[in-house]
């Protein structure tokens, strides 16, 4: 009897759920602007993708190749990225609509503190700056998840044990 393999879709949804819960914790605990909080999220995400790929190899009794492992990890990454992107859109426009305002205010404080711009310059660029920030947040959630997931999938595919059964052409 062959082992039942957990699908990439289930793993992707599970990883996305963990990331969404972490995001909600960060929002309610007001940690979303702390650098260390972002690093914790990245570490958990990379670890989840690495673990997902290694677990897939174990479920297949290590009868896998690097390409097969990476493909499974990248499909998991794609599912996670889509779910996280949908959550980010809902978060920005519905759940936490003041989040972008807080980000803008934090950016203005940093820019004024650094002496890079004046208050008048910030007011003049506010409309376009907010639009750019919105696009950056949305695109960043999608592209960032894809990049981190790809790295995690590559590491996991490299770290997993691989002992593929020989094909008839490889047998002597």
PDB file of C-alpha atoms in Angstrom, residues 11 17 22 37 39 42 53 72 76 85 102 117 120 124 127 147 159 162 169 171:
ATOM      1  CA  UNK A  11       0.324  22.602   2.570  1.00  0.00           C
ATOM      2  CA  UNK A  17      -3.091  30.326   7.469  1.00  0.00           C
ATOM      3  CA  UNK A  22       1.044  35.901  12.500  1.00  0.00           C
ATOM      4  CA  UNK A  37       8.924  41.002  13.556  1.00  0.00           C
ATOM      5  CA  UNK A  39      12.489  38.702  10.187  1.00  0.00           C
ATOM      6  CA  UNK A  42      10.492  35.393   6.977  1.00  0.00           C
ATOM      7  CA  UNK A  53       9.562  19.816   0.786  1.00  0.00           C
ATOM      8  CA  UNK A  72       6.285  20.366  -5.208  1.00  0.00           C
ATOM      9  CA  UNK A  76       3.122  24.999  -2.468  1.00  0.00           C
ATOM     10  CA  UNK A  85      -2.130  38.197  -1.592  1.00  0.00           C
ATOM     11  CA  UNK A 102      -0.013  54.411   9.736  1.00  0.00           C
ATOM     12  CA  UNK A 117      12.749  66.360   2.650  1.00  0.00           C
ATOM     13  CA  UNK A 120       5.949  71.013   2.196  1.00  0.00           C
ATOM     14  CA  UNK A 124       3.036  67.853  -2.336  1.00  0.00           C
ATOM     15  CA  UNK A 127      -1.229  61.730  -3.148  1.00  0.00           C
ATOM     16  CA  UNK A 147      10.830  34.791  -3.609  1.00  0.00           C
ATOM     17  CA  UNK A 159      18.478  19.129   1.924  1.00  0.00           C
ATOM     18  CA  UNK A 162      16.965  11.562  -2.534  1.00  0.00           C
ATOM     19  CA  UNK A 169      17.767   2.462 -18.853  1.00  0.00           C
ATOM     20  CA  UNK A 171      20.012  -0.672 -14.750  1.00  0.00           C
TER      21      UNK A 171
END
